[in-house]
Coordinates of C-alpha atoms and ligand atoms in Angstrom, one line a residue:
X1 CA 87.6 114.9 -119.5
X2 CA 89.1 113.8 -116.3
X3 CA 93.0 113.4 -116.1
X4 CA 94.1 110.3 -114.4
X5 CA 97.7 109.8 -113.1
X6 CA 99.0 105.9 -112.2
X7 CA 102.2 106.2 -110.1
X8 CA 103.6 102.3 -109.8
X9 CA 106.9 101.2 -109.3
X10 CA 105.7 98.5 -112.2
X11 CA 103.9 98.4 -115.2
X12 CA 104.0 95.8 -118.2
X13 CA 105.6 96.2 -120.8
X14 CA 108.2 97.7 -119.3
X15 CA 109.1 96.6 -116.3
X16 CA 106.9 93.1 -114.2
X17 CA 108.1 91.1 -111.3
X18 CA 105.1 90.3 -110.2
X19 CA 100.8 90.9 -111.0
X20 CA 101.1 94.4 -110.0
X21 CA 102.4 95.4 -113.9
X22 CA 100.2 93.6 -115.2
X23 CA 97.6 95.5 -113.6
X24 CA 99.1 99.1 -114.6
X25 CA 100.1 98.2 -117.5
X26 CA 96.6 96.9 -118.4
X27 CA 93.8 98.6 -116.9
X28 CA 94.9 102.1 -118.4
X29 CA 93.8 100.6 -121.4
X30 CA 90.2 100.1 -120.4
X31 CA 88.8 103.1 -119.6
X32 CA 86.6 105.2 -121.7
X33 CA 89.0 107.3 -123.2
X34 CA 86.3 109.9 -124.4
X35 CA 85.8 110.3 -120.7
X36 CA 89.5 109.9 -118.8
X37 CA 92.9 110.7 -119.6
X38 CA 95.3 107.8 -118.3
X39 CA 98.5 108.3 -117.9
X40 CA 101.0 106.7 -115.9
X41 CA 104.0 107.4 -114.0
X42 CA 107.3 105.2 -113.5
X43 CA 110.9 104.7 -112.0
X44 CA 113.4 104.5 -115.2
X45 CA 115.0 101.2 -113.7
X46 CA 118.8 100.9 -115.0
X47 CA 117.5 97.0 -115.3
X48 CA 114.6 97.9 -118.0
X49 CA 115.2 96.2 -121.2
X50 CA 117.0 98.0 -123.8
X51 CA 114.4 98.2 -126.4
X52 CA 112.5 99.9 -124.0
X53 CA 115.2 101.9 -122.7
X54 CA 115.8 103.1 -126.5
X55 CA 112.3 104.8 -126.9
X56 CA 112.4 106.9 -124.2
X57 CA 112.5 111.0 -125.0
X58 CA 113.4 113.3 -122.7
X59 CA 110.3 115.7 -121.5
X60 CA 112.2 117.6 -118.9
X61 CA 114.7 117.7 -116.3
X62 CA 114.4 119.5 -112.3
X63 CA 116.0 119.1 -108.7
X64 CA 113.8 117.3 -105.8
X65 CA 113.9 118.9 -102.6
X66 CA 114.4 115.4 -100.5
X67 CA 114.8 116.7 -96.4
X68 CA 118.1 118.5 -96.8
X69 CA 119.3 116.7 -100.0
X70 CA 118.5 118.2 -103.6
X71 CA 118.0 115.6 -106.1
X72 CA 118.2 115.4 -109.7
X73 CA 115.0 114.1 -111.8
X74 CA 115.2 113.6 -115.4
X75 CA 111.3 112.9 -117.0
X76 CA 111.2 110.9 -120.5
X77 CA 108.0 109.6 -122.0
X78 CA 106.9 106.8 -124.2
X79 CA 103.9 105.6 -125.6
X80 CA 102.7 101.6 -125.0
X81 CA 99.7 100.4 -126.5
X82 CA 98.0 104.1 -127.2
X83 CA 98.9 105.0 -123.6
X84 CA 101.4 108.0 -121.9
X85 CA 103.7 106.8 -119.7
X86 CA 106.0 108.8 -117.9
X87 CA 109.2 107.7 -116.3
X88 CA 111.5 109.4 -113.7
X89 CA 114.9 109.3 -113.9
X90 CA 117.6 109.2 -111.3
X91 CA 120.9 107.1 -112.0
X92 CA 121.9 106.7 -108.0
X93 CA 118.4 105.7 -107.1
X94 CA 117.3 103.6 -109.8
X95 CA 120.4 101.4 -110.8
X96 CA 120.8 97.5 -109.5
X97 CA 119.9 94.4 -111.4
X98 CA 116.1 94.8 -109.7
X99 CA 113.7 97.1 -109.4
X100 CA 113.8 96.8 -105.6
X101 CA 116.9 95.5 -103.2
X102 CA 117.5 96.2 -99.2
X103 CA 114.8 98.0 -97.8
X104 CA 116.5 100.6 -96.3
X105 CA 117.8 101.8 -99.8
X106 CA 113.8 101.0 -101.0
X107 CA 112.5 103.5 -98.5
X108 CA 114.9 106.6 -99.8
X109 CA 114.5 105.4 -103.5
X110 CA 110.6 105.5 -103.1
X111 CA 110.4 108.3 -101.1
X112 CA 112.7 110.4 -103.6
X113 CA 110.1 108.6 -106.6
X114 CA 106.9 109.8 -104.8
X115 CA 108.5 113.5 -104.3
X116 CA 109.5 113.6 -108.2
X117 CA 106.2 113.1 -109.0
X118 CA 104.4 115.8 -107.6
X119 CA 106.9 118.1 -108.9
X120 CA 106.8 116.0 -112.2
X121 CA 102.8 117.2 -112.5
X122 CA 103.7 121.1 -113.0
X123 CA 106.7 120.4 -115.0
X124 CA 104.8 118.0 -118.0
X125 CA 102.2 120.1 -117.3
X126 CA 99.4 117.1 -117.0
X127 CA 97.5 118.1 -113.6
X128 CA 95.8 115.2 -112.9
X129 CA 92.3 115.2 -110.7
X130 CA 93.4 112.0 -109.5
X131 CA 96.6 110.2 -108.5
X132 CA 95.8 106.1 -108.7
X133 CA 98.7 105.2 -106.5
X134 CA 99.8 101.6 -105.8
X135 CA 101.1 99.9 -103.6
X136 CA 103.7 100.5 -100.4
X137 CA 106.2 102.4 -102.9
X138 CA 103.8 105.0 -103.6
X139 CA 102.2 105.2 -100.0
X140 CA 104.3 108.6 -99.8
X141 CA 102.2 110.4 -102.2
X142 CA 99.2 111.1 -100.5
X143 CA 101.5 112.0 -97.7
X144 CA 103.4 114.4 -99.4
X145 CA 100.4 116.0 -101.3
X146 CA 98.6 116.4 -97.8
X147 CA 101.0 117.7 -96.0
X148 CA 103.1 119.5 -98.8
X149 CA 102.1 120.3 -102.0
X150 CA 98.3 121.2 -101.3
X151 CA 99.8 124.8 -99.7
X152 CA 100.4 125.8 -103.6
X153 CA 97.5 126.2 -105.5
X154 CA 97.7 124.0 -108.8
X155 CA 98.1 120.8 -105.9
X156 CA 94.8 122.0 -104.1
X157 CA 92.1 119.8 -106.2
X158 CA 94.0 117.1 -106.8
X159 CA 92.5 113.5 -105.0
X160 CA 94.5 110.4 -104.3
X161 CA 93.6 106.8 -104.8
X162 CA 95.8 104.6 -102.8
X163 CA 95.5 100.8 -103.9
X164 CA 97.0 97.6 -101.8
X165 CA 98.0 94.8 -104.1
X166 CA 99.7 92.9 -101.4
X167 CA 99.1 94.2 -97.8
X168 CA 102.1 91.9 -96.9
X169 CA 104.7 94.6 -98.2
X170 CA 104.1 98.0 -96.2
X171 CA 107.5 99.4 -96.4
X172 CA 108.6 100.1 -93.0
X173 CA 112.0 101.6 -91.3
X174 CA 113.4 103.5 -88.7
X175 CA 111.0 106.5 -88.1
X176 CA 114.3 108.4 -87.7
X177 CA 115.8 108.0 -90.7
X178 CA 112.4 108.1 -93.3
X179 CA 112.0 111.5 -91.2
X180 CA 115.2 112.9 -92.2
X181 CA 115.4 111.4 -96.1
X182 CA 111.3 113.3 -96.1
X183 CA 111.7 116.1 -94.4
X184 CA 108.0 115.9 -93.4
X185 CA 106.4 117.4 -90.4
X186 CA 106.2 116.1 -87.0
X187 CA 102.8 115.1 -86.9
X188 CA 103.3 112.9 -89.7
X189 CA 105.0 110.7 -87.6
X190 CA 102.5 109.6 -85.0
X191 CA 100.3 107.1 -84.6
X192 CA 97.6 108.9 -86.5
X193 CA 100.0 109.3 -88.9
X194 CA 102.2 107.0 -90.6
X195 CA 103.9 105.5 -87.4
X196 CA 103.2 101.7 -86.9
X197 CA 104.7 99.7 -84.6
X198 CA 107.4 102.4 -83.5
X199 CA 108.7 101.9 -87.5
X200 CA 107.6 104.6 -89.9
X201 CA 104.8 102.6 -92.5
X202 CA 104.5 104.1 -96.2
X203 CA 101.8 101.6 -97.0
X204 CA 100.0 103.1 -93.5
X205 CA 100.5 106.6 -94.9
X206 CA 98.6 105.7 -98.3
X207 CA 95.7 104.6 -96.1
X208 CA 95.8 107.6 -94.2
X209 CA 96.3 110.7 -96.2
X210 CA 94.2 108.8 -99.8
X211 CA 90.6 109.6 -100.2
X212 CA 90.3 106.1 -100.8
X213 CA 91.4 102.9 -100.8
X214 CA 91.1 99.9 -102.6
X215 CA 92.4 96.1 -102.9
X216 CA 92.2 93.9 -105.6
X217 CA 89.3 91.6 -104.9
X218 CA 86.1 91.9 -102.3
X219 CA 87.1 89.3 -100.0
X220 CA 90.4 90.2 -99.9
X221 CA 89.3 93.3 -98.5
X222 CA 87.3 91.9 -95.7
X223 CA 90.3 89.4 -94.9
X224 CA 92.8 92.9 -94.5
X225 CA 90.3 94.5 -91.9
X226 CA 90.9 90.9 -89.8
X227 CA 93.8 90.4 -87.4
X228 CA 94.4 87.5 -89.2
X229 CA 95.0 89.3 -92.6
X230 CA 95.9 92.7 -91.8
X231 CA 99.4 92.2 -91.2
X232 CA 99.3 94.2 -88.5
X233 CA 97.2 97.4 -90.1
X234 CA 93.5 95.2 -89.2
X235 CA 92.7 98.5 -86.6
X236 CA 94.0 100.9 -89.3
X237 CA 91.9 99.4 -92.3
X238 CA 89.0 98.7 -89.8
X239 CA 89.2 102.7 -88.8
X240 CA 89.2 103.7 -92.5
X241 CA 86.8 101.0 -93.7
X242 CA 84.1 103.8 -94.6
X243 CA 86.8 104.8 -97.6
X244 CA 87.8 100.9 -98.3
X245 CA 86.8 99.1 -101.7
X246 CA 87.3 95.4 -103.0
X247 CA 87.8 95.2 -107.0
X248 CA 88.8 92.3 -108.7
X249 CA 91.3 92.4 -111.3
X250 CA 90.7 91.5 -114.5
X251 CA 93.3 90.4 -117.2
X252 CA 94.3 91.9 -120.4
X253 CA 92.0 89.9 -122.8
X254 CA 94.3 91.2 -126.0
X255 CA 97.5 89.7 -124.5
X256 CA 96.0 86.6 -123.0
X257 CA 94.2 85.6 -125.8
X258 CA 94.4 81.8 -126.7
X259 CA 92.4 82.9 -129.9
X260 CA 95.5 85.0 -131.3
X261 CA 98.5 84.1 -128.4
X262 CA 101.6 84.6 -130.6
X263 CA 103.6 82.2 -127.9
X264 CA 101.4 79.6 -128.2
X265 CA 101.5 77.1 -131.7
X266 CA 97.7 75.8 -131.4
X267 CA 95.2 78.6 -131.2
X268 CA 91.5 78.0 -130.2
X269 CA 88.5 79.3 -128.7
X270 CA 85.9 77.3 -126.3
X271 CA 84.6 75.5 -129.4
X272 CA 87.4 73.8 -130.6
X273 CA 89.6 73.9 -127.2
X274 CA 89.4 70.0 -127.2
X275 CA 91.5 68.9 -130.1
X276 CA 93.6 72.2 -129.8
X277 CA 94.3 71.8 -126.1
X278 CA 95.4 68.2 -126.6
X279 CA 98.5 69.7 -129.5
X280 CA 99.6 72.1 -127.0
X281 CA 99.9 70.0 -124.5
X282 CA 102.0 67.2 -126.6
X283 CA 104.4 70.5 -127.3
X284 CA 104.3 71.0 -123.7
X285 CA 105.4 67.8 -123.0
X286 CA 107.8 67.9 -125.7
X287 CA 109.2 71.0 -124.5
X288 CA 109.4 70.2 -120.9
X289 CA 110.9 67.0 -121.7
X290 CA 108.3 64.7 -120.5
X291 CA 106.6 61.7 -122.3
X292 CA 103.8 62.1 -124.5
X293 CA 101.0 61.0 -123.5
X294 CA 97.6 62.7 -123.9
X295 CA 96.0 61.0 -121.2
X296 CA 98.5 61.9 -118.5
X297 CA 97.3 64.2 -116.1
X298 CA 99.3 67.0 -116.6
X299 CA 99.5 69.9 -113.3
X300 CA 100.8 73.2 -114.6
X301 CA 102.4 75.9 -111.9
X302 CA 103.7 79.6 -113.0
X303 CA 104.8 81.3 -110.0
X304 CA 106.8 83.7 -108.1
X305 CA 108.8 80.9 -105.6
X306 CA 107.2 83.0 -102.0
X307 CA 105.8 81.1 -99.4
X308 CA 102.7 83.1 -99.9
X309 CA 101.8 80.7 -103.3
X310 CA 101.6 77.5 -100.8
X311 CA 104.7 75.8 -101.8
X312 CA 104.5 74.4 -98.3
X313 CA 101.5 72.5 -98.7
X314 CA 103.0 71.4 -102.2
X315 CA 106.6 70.1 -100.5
X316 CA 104.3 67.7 -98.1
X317 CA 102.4 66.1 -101.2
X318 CA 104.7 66.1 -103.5
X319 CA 106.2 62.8 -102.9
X320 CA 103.3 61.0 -102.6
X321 CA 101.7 62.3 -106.1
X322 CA 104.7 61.7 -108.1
X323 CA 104.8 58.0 -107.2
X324 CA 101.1 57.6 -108.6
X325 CA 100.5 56.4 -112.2
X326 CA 99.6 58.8 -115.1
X327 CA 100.7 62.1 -113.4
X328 CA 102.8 64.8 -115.0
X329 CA 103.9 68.2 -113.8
X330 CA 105.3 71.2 -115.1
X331 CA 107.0 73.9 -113.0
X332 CA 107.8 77.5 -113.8
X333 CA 109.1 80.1 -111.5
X334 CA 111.8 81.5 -109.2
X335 CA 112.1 82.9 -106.2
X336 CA 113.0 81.7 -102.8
X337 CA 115.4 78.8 -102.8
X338 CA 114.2 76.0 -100.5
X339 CA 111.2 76.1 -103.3
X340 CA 113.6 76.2 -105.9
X341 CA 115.6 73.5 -104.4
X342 CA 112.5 71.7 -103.3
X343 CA 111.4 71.7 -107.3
X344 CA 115.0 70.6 -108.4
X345 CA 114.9 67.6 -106.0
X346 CA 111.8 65.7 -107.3
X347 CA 112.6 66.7 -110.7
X348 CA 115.6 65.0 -110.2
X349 CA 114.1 61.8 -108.5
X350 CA 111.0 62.1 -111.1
X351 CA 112.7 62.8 -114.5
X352 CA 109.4 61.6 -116.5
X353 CA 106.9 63.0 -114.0
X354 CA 108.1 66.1 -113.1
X355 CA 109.9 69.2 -115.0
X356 CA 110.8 72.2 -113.7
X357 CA 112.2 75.5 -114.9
X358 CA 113.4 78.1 -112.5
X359 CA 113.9 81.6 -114.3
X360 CA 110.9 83.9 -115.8
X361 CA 109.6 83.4 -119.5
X362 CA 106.8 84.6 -121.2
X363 CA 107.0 81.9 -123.8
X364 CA 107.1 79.0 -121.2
X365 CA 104.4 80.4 -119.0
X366 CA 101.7 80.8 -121.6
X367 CA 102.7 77.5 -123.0
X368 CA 101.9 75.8 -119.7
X369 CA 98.8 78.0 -119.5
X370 CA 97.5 76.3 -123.5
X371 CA 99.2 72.9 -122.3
X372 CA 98.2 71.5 -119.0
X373 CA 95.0 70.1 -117.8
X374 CA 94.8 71.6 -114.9
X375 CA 96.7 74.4 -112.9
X376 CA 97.8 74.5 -109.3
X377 CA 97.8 77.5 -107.0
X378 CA 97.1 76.5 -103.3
X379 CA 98.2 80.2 -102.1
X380 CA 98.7 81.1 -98.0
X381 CA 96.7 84.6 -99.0
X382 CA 96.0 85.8 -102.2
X383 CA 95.3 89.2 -102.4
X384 CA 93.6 88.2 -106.3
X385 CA 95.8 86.3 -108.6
X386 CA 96.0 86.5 -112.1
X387 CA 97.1 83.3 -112.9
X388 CA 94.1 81.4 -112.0
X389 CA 92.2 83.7 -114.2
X390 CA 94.3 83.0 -117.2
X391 CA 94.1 79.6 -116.7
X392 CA 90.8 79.8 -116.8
X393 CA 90.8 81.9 -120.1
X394 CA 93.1 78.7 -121.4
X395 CA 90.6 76.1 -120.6
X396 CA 93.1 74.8 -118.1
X397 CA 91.1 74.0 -114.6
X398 CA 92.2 75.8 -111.5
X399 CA 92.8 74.1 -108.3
X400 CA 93.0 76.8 -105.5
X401 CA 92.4 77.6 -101.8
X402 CA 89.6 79.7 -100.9
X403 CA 91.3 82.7 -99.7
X404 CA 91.4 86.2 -101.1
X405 CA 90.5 86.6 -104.8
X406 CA 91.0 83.3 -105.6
X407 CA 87.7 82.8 -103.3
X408 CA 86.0 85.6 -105.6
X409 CA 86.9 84.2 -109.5
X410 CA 86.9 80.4 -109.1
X411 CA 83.5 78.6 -108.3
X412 CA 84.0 75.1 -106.7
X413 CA 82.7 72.5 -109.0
X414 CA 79.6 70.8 -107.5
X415 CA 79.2 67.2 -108.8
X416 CA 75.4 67.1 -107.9
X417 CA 74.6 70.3 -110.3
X418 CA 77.7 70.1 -112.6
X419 CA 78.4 73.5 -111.7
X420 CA 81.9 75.4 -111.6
X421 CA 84.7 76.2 -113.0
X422 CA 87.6 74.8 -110.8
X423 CA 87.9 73.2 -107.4
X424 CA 88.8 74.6 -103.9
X425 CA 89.6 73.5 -100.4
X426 CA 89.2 75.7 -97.6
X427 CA 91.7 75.1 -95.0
X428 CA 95.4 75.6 -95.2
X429 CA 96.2 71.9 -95.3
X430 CA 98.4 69.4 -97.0
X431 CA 95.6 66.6 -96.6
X432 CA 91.9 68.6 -97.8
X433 CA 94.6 70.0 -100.5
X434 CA 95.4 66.5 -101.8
X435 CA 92.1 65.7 -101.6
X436 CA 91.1 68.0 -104.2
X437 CA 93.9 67.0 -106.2
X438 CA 92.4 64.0 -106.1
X439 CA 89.1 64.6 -107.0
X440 CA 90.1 66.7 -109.9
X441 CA 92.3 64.2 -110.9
X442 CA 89.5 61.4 -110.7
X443 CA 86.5 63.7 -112.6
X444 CA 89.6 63.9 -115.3
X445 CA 90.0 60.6 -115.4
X446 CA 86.7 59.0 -115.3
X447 CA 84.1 61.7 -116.4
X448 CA 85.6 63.1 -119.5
X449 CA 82.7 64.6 -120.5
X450 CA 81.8 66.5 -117.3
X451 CA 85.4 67.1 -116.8
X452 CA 85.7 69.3 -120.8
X453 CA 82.2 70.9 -119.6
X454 CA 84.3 72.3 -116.6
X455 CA 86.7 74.1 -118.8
X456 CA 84.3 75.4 -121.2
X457 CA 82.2 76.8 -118.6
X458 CA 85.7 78.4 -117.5
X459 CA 86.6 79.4 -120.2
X460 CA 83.0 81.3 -121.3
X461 CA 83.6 83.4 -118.0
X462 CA 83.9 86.9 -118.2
X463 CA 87.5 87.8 -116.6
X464 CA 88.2 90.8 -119.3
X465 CA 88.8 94.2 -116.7
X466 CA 85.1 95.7 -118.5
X467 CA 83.4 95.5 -115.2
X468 CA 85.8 96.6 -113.0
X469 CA 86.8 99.7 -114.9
X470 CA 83.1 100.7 -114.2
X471 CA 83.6 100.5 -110.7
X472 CA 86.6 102.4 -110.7
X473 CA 85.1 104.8 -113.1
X474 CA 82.5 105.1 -110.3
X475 CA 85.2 105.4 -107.7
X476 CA 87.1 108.3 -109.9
X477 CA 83.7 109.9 -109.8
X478 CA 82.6 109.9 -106.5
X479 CA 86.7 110.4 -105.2
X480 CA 85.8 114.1 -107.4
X481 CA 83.4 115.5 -105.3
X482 CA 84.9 115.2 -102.4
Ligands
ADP1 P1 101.7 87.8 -107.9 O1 101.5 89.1 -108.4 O2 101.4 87.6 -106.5 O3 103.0 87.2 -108.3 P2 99.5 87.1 -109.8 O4 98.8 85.8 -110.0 O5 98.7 88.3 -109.5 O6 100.6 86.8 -108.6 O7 100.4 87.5 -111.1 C1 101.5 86.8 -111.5 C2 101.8 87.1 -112.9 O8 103.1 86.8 -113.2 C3 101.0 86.2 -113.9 O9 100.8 86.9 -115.1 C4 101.9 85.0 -114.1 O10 101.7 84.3 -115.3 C5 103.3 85.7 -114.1 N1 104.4 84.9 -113.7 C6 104.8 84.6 -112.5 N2 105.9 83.9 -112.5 C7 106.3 83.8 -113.8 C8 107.4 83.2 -114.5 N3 108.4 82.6 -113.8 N4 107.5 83.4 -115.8 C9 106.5 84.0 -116.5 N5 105.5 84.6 -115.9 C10 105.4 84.5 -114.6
GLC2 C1 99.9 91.1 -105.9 C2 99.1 90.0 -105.4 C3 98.3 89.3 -106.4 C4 97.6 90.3 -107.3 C5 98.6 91.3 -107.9 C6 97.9 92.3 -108.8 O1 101.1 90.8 -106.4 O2 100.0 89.0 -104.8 O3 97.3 88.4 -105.7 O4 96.8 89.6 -108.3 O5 99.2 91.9 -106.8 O6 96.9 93.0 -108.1

């Protein structure tokens, strides 16, 4: 039996802001349990839910040696859905509204988090043969057990996965200061090390000091080794390329199941997603305040407000869709204001076209998942997206740009063949965007039947996380004998 360790800084159910929880709080799950222990490792956030907060029991309690500081670190565990999580406690570090605030507090609070888990392994007594670390705030780890920990024997045969959800987050400060909060070695600091830029780079020092890598989809991890999408660490990824792997995300078929989905009033599967489709969306509409009309074209969005989603391309089209005929969309996310704002504005001007919720709700989210036609996500760079997959799962058509993961998981629909199961535009442009729209819009309106074939095949795709957990159950494998 191999014993796996996940150290996030998110994991569903306990604490999401973005797709990252949703992967470690899923793909756990997954794994052939007969053949790998799971586990996973967490910040106790002063901002976790209550309920959650409530079933925690305390393991144990130690000091972290932080550079010169000693730190207190309470562990308490709880079980979700058959699986161990851990979490780390520390009332000065992990208090605040959010999980993460000013960067220059995130570097000391992830730093001290990375720390606490290493000595966490001796302490719970779970040595795992792999930590599965993930993203920037756990970039420390491999560091630390490099440079550290691997002097004292129990540390010596552990490996480290280090995994890049978004490469646009590194976590980078004054080398200075992460140098005296770590209290690691000199040589740590250097260009071969975790120094980028003359800033210290915790996302650099999981790519260094991991035995390997991976991103969440395969041409994401082409786009990362580019100067165009590496965010500056292109040369670094390019340099550790022979260590680099692209696997896609899947998404937790149990919870995004339109079969069973407790948040949703109409269940169905691809047989009878027709009739079933068409009641959700009248809730939709009734819910979102919009007239009911099941022949409206109805846009869905669920999304974190960042420019990286392509609000920009939205805000130039916006105005020019609403004033069509027979168009409806719904809008759920928050985020950056100008989107916000943006959002407010035309739901203002376009009270029966347009609604638009800014906050975060389960409940609204997988409505507009079961209710709309089709769903919108022209995303900058998207290192995979989830969303587009559940859409997908929903029978509701994705419109995306061809970038990242979204490249990978949604085939362009090809009138000639009546192949696909979405529609794509390459370019980052307002114009080839609309066109899509468009088209979409028109094989909706005019071709029913090719149009309900679209979603079907969609829906009949194979998005569950089976596949992938063989290639990281290959990965785990092959990281062993190293
Ligand atoms: P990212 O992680 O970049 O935000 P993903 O597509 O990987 O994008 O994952 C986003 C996840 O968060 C999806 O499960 C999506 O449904 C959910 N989500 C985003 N915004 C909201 C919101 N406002 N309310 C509910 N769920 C949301
Ligand atoms: C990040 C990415 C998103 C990805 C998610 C989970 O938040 O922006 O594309 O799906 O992580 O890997």
């Amino acid at each position: 039996m191999k014993k796996i360790l996940f150290a996030s800084s998110e994991a569903v159910p306990f604490i999401k802001t973005g797709g990252l929880a949703d992967v470690t709080g899923s793909l756990p799950k997954y794994f052939n349990h007969k053949k790998y222990d799971v586990r996973v490792i967490l910040p106790k956030y002063a901002c976790m839910e209550e309920q959650f907060k409530q079933q925690l029991e305390p393991v144990t309690e130690f000091y972290v040696e932080l550079g010169w500081r000693k730190q207190y670190a309470g562990i308490l565990k709880a079980k979700a859905d058959g699986i161990q999580y851990y979490f780390v406690d520390n009332e000065f570090y992990f208090a605040g509204s959010r999980p993460y605030g000013e960067i220059y507090q995130d570097v000391e609070k992830f730093a001290f988090f990375s720390k606490a888990v290493l000595d966490a392994l001796e302490n719970i007594g779970f040595l795992p043969d792999i930590i599965h670390c993930h993203d920037w705030q756990t970039g420390l780890i491999p560091v630390f057990l490099e440079k550290v920990y691997k002097k004292r024997d129990p540390y010596k045969q552990i490996r480290t996965i280090f995994s890049i959800h978004n490469i646009r987050f590194q976590g980078r400060w004054k080398l200075p200061e992460v140098k005296d909060v770590t209290g690691l070695p000199e040589d740590v600091f250097t260009a071969e090390g975790i120094e980028s830029y003359g800033e210290s780079n915790y996302l650099k020092g999981g790519i260094v000091y991991s035995d390997a890598v991976t991103t969440v989809s395969k041409s994401y991890a082409m786009e990362i080794m580019t100067q165009q999408g590496g965010e500056g660490l292109d040369g670094v990824l390019r340099r550790y390329g022979f260590k680099l792997f692209g696997i896609v995300n899947g998404i937790d078929y149990e919870a995004f199941n339109p079969q069973t989905d407790a948040y949703i009033p109409f269940h169905y599967t691809a047989k009878n997603v027709l009739a079933q489709k068409k009641k959700n969306k009248q809730k939709l509409q009734e819910a979102s305040n919009l007239p009911k009309s099941g022949d409206t074209f109805l846009i869905g969005m669920v999304s974190r407000m960042s420019f990286q989603k392509g609000f920009d391309l939205i805000a130039c089209m916006m105005e020019e869709f609403l004033a069509k005929e027979q168009v409806q969309v719904v809008v759920l996310g928050t985020g950056e204001e100008r989107y916000e704002q943006m959002f407010c504005y035309f739901a203002e001007k376009y009270p029966d076209k347009i609604s638009v919720k800014i906050g975060y709700s389960e409940q609204d989210a997988h409505l507009i998942y079961a209710g709309a036609d089709a769903f919108l996500m022209p995303s900058l760079f998207e290192p995979c997206g989830l969303s587009q997959l559940i859409a997908m799962r929903y029978g509701t058509a994705p419109i995306v740009r061809e970038t990242g993961g979204l490249k990978d998981t949604v085939e362009p629909y090809n009138k000639f063949t009546q192949e696909g199961t979405g529609f794509s535009f390459a370019n980052f442009d307002a114009k080839e965007m609309t066109e899509i729209l468009y088209s979409a819009m028109d094989l909706y309106n005019t071709q029913k039947r090719n149009w309900n074939d679209l979603l079907i095949r969609g829906m009949n795709q194979d998005f569950s996380w089976s596949g992938s957990v063989e290639e990281y159950e290959k990965l785990y494998e092959n990281v062993c004998r190293i």
